[in-house]
Amino acid sequence: MNIALENISKRFGEVQANEGISLAVPAGTIHGILGENGAGKSTLMKILSGFIRADSGRTFLDGAPAQIRGPADAIRLGIGMLHQDPLDFPPMTAVDNFLAGRTGAWRLSRPDARRELEERQADFDFRVDPGARVENLTVGERQQLEMVRLLSLGARALILDEPTTGISALQKDRLFAALRKLAADGKSIILISHKLRDVEMLCDEVTVLRRARVAGRAQAPYDLNELVRLMFGRVVTREPRLEVPTGGPLLTLDGLAVEDHRLRLAGLNLEIRAGEVIGLAGLEGSGQELFLRACGGLLRPAAGRLRLAGRDLAGEPYPVFRDAGIAYVPAARLEEGLVAGLTPAEHFAIVEPGGGLVIDWKLTMEQAERRIAEYDIRGAATGPVDSLSGGNQQRALLSLLPPGLCLVLLEHPTRGLDVESASAIWRKLLDRCADGAALVFTSSDLEEILQYSDRVLVFFGGQVAGPVPASAMTVERLGEMMGGQP
Amino acid sequence: MNGESLVLVGLAGILSSATPLLFAAIGETLAERAGVINLSLNGTILLSAMGSFGVAVKTGSLALGFLAGAVIGAFMALIVAFGSITLRQSQVAVGFVLAMVGRDLSYFLGAPLMGRPGPTVPSWPVPALGDIPVLGPLLFRHDLPTYAGFLLVAGAWFWLYRTRPGLILQGVGERPAAAHARGANVNRLRYLYTIFGGALVGLAGPIYSLSIKAGWMGTISGLDGLGWIALAITIFGGWNPWRAALGAWFFALLQWLGLVLQPHLPGVPMQVLQVAPFPLMILALLLVNAGNAEWVQRALAALSEPRRRAAARLLRSLRAAPPASLGEHFESR
Ligand SMILES: Nc1ncnc2c1ncn2[C@@H]1O[C@H](COP(=O)(O)OP(=O)(O)OP(=O)(O)O)[C@@H](O)[C@H]1O
Ligand SMILES: [Mg+2]
């Protein structure tokens, strides 16, 4: 399908999210959309998929003007979108997710749907268990399910909003192969990403957005420096690794065992030193989350000891961990990290230490302004956090961490952040290390793990290998270990 | 009558006396599945019991009485839906006020109806089926509302889990944005299910005042509190129609036990036995949903490994999460 957007504008209250954006995607091509956090990428694509409505502007499909009044119209016209945070129904099974929203006989036939799901998955070498609950699937699998679902609805244009954050290297290879195959079939694909390498590998053409407008366009082969300049208005480079000398032992795990109903980690022994950064590598759902939750006091260990500066915290309730200076930053930012509906300023008021019963709004607003400036959160301090762009929600979450922590546990700390904000966040985190805090983090970006960690733990199906010094590792070796090769 | 048939009659009585609760809990389950809490139940049921009895007395028509009950319920639900979906006010606040207003209004407007005789739904044993041993007297010698209650539970379950619209209903309550992305009109569906659910709640009134305990007795109708129990049962039922039905029957059993035990416990005041089912019901609710609690986890940790796993599995299967968007507004931009 040939897609053309003409002069699209959209404003949310005070924020102009899109301004006079035009875009053309010929059938059979893969089009990349680049731009820093908050540039307006998701907004533009939500407009194309009918999820929100533009204030002005027109859409043409195969040359004819199209009226897209809502998602139902877009689906009928053959446009499907994979949202930045998977928009599915977590407690329901994969088949039910596949079926929900389809038209057809009013009575469900799950065996038929299951067969169709399996058949369509086989086309792309996807392997989602139709009977599994979606909340137990990895982000990559949820994405595969959504993609197959959209194609089954007859999508001829597929929009993917940052599909490569939070998925494994293998899943990414499968995804890219699938997208190439779809483009070869004449479908048009639009890919939003922060990762220049992904765009370089996949896209025939890119459009760069900055501050709600089109900053430029480019065609393959790309000059990556030029793309970066278009995205940020200047050249950004990755900084060399900051060396922080490590201190004495901070957290000691002694035969720790943790489990939930899916997975069991046992016999963990580890000594984390002050100032150290530990990276946790592994395919999603291999046990990293259990590990972090146990260290953060959110999951009671089944056995073993967890000593912080000599004091055994295993079995203590969460507030004890928190008061001891341990913080946990979850991956599901809107579900566990932030309170949807509250503004950033209100969040700051909640976490501000001390303080009386009554909120001093003047002081809070001042502090909010300070933190917003410090973490460069773009968007209004007085609007609800869930209306921030994905990357800015992540910044807001990190800006809530109190000062003086001794152990910070992070899941995908730079998920959805552009290169510039990612290094800004890391600068802030490493400052804490210089003050004697230790960091433990997960990431699906292996380069990030090797760049920032001192030592790496590799998780595979509940088995933990390592710790290995990051300096002795390569991305390839790490990939092998994550796949279970010793 | 021998002992066996005495038990049967008792059980059959429990099944039919649970019918108003069944209607109210299923109606509320449907509305909450769509994401709307209709907290007005107690007021709605009292008002519709009084109103439908009044209509039936005036017109002499049972059908019109039942219709009036459904209309009153739908109207109360419409207020909740309008307040929360269109005016974006708190569902809890609107519902709570309606629960109070409905109750007072029913006592005030119902004063002239106090103790008046009125029509009653006749019992209607199903031909042939009613003669089956055991099952016949248990299931097939009731009146029409009771049969309708059985069908309602099965139908609601089927709708929710076996049909396409049911799947979208689950989705709307779970994650309205995702339902919207799939082309559903979230707020229209919320209106529809809230109103339909409200009509079912409204039917609980006439089922009581025209069948179970015919007539209007004002504050001593024994109806006050039923709406709150129905709300509790919706939670106890984990938003699943069959589990909700079990809850309704369990409550009816507790009430029946109160009546049966009364002559054998002369020392206990009658009021205690009448009221006891309410706290007992809440207690059952607590036990069912205790799986999350810190102290339960602690107690489990002390058990031997296989037992602990079995107990954890049992608790997990009992635990039910509410529809994730319950009580929240949805707005598409
Ligand atoms: N529903 C909303 N209400 C209010 N403001 C919004 C809403 N959605 C987006 N915005 C604002 O519009 C701007 C663009 O947001 P958008 O989500 O399109 O950015 P993005 O380019 O996708 O960024 P990211 O890379 O961080 O995901 C942001 O400033 C954001 O705060
Ligand atoms: Mg975005």
CSV table of C-alpha atoms in Angstrom, one decimal, chain A residues 174-313:
chain,number,residue,atom,x,y,z
A,174,ARG,CA,13.5,-13.1,13.4
A,175,LEU,CA,11.7,-9.8,13.5
A,176,PHE,CA,13.9,-8.3,10.8
A,177,ALA,CA,13.7,-11.3,8.6
A,178,ALA,CA,9.9,-11.2,8.9
A,179,LEU,CA,9.8,-7.5,8.0
A,180,ARG,CA,12.0,-8.0,5.0
A,181,LYS,CA,9.7,-10.8,3.8
A,182,LEU,CA,6.6,-8.6,4.3
A,183,ALA,CA,8.1,-5.8,2.3
A,184,ALA,CA,9.0,-8.1,-0.4
A,185,ASP,CA,5.4,-9.1,-0.5
A,186,GLY,CA,4.5,-5.5,-1.3
A,187,LYS,CA,3.5,-4.4,2.2
A,188,SER,CA,4.7,-1.1,3.5
A,189,ILE,CA,6.5,-1.1,6.8
A,190,ILE,CA,7.1,1.9,9.0
A,191,LEU,CA,9.7,1.5,11.8
A,192,ILE,CA,10.3,3.9,14.7
A,193,SER,CA,13.6,3.5,16.3
A,194,HIS,CA,16.4,5.1,18.3
A,195,LYS,CA,18.9,2.6,17.1
A,196,LEU,CA,20.7,3.9,14.1
A,197,ARG,CA,22.1,0.5,13.4
A,198,ASP,CA,18.6,-1.1,13.2
A,199,VAL,CA,17.5,1.6,10.8
A,200,GLU,CA,20.7,1.2,8.7
A,201,MET,CA,20.2,-2.5,8.4
A,202,LEU,CA,16.6,-2.4,7.5
A,203,CYS,CA,15.2,0.8,6.1
A,204,ASP,CA,15.1,2.0,2.5
A,205,GLU,CA,14.5,5.6,3.5
A,206,VAL,CA,14.3,7.5,6.8
A,207,THR,CA,12.5,10.6,8.0
A,208,VAL,CA,14.0,12.4,11.0
A,209,LEU,CA,11.7,14.4,13.3
A,210,ARG,CA,12.9,17.0,15.7
A,211,ARG,CA,10.6,19.1,18.0
A,212,ALA,CA,7.4,18.1,16.2
A,213,ARG,CA,8.7,18.9,12.7
A,214,VAL,CA,10.5,17.1,9.9
A,215,ALA,CA,14.2,17.8,10.4
A,216,GLY,CA,15.3,15.9,7.3
A,217,ARG,CA,15.2,12.8,5.1
A,218,ALA,CA,17.8,10.4,3.9
A,219,GLN,CA,18.0,7.4,1.7
A,220,ALA,CA,20.2,4.3,2.0
A,221,PRO,CA,23.2,4.1,2.2
A,222,TYR,CA,23.2,6.5,5.2
A,223,ASP,CA,25.8,8.8,6.7
A,224,LEU,CA,25.2,8.0,10.3
A,225,ASN,CA,26.9,11.2,11.6
A,226,GLU,CA,24.5,13.1,9.4
A,227,LEU,CA,21.5,11.3,10.9
A,228,VAL,CA,22.7,12.0,14.4
A,229,ARG,CA,23.2,15.7,13.5
A,230,LEU,CA,19.6,15.8,12.2
A,231,MET,CA,18.2,14.1,15.3
A,232,PHE,CA,19.9,16.3,17.9
A,233,GLY,CA,21.0,19.3,15.9
A,234,ARG,CA,24.6,18.4,16.8
A,235,VAL,CA,27.0,15.5,16.8
A,236,VAL,CA,26.8,13.2,19.8
A,237,THR,CA,29.5,10.6,20.5
A,238,ARG,CA,29.6,7.7,23.0
A,239,GLU,CA,31.9,8.6,25.8
A,240,PRO,CA,34.8,6.4,26.9
A,241,ARG,CA,34.1,4.3,30.0
A,242,LEU,CA,34.4,6.1,33.3
A,243,GLU,CA,36.6,4.2,35.7
A,244,VAL,CA,35.4,4.2,39.3
A,245,PRO,CA,37.7,2.5,41.8
A,246,THR,CA,35.7,-0.1,43.8
A,247,GLY,CA,35.6,-0.2,47.6
A,248,GLY,CA,34.9,-2.8,50.2
A,249,PRO,CA,32.1,-5.4,50.1
A,250,LEU,CA,28.6,-3.9,50.2
A,251,LEU,CA,26.1,-6.7,49.5
A,252,THR,CA,26.9,-10.4,50.0
A,253,LEU,CA,24.7,-13.2,48.7
A,254,ASP,CA,25.2,-16.4,50.5
A,255,GLY,CA,23.5,-19.5,49.0
A,256,LEU,CA,20.5,-17.4,48.1
A,257,ALA,CA,17.5,-19.1,46.4
A,258,VAL,CA,14.6,-17.3,44.9
A,259,GLU,CA,11.6,-18.7,43.0
A,260,ASP,CA,8.3,-17.8,41.5
A,261,HIS,CA,5.8,-20.3,39.9
A,262,ARG,CA,7.9,-20.4,36.7
A,263,LEU,CA,11.5,-20.4,37.7
A,264,ARG,CA,13.8,-21.2,40.5
A,265,LEU,CA,17.3,-19.7,41.0
A,266,ALA,CA,19.3,-21.5,43.7
A,267,GLY,CA,22.7,-21.4,45.3
A,268,LEU,CA,23.6,-17.8,44.4
A,269,ASN,CA,26.9,-16.6,45.9
A,270,LEU,CA,28.1,-13.2,45.1
A,271,GLU,CA,29.9,-10.3,46.7
A,272,ILE,CA,29.1,-6.8,45.3
A,273,ARG,CA,31.6,-4.1,46.2
A,274,ALA,CA,30.9,-0.4,46.8
A,275,GLY,CA,31.2,1.6,43.6
A,276,GLU,CA,30.8,-1.5,41.4
A,277,VAL,CA,28.5,-1.9,38.5
A,278,ILE,CA,27.1,-5.4,37.8
A,279,GLY,CA,25.4,-6.1,34.5
A,280,LEU,CA,22.9,-8.9,34.2
A,281,ALA,CA,22.7,-10.5,30.8
A,282,GLY,CA,20.3,-13.1,29.6
A,283,LEU,CA,17.2,-13.5,27.5
A,284,GLU,CA,14.2,-12.0,29.1
A,285,GLY,CA,12.6,-14.2,31.7
A,286,SER,CA,15.8,-16.2,32.5
A,287,GLY,CA,15.8,-15.2,36.1
A,288,GLN,CA,17.3,-11.7,36.1
A,289,GLU,CA,14.1,-10.2,37.3
A,290,LEU,CA,13.8,-12.7,40.2
A,291,PHE,CA,17.4,-11.8,41.2
A,292,LEU,CA,16.7,-8.1,41.2
A,293,ARG,CA,13.4,-8.4,43.1
A,294,ALA,CA,15.0,-10.5,45.8
A,295,CYS,CA,17.9,-8.0,46.2
A,296,GLY,CA,15.3,-5.2,46.3
A,297,GLY,CA,13.2,-6.9,49.0
A,298,LEU,CA,10.2,-7.3,46.8
A,299,LEU,CA,10.4,-11.1,46.7
A,300,ARG,CA,11.1,-13.2,49.8
A,301,PRO,CA,14.1,-15.5,49.2
A,302,ALA,CA,13.2,-19.2,49.7
A,303,ALA,CA,16.6,-19.8,51.3
A,304,GLY,CA,20.0,-18.3,52.0
A,305,ARG,CA,21.3,-15.0,53.2
A,306,LEU,CA,21.4,-11.5,51.8
A,307,ARG,CA,23.8,-9.4,53.8
A,308,LEU,CA,24.0,-5.7,53.4
A,309,ALA,CA,27.1,-4.3,55.2
A,310,GLY,CA,27.0,-7.3,57.5
A,311,ARG,CA,23.3,-7.2,58.3
A,312,ASP,CA,21.1,-10.1,57.0
A,313,LEU,CA,18.1,-8.7,55.3
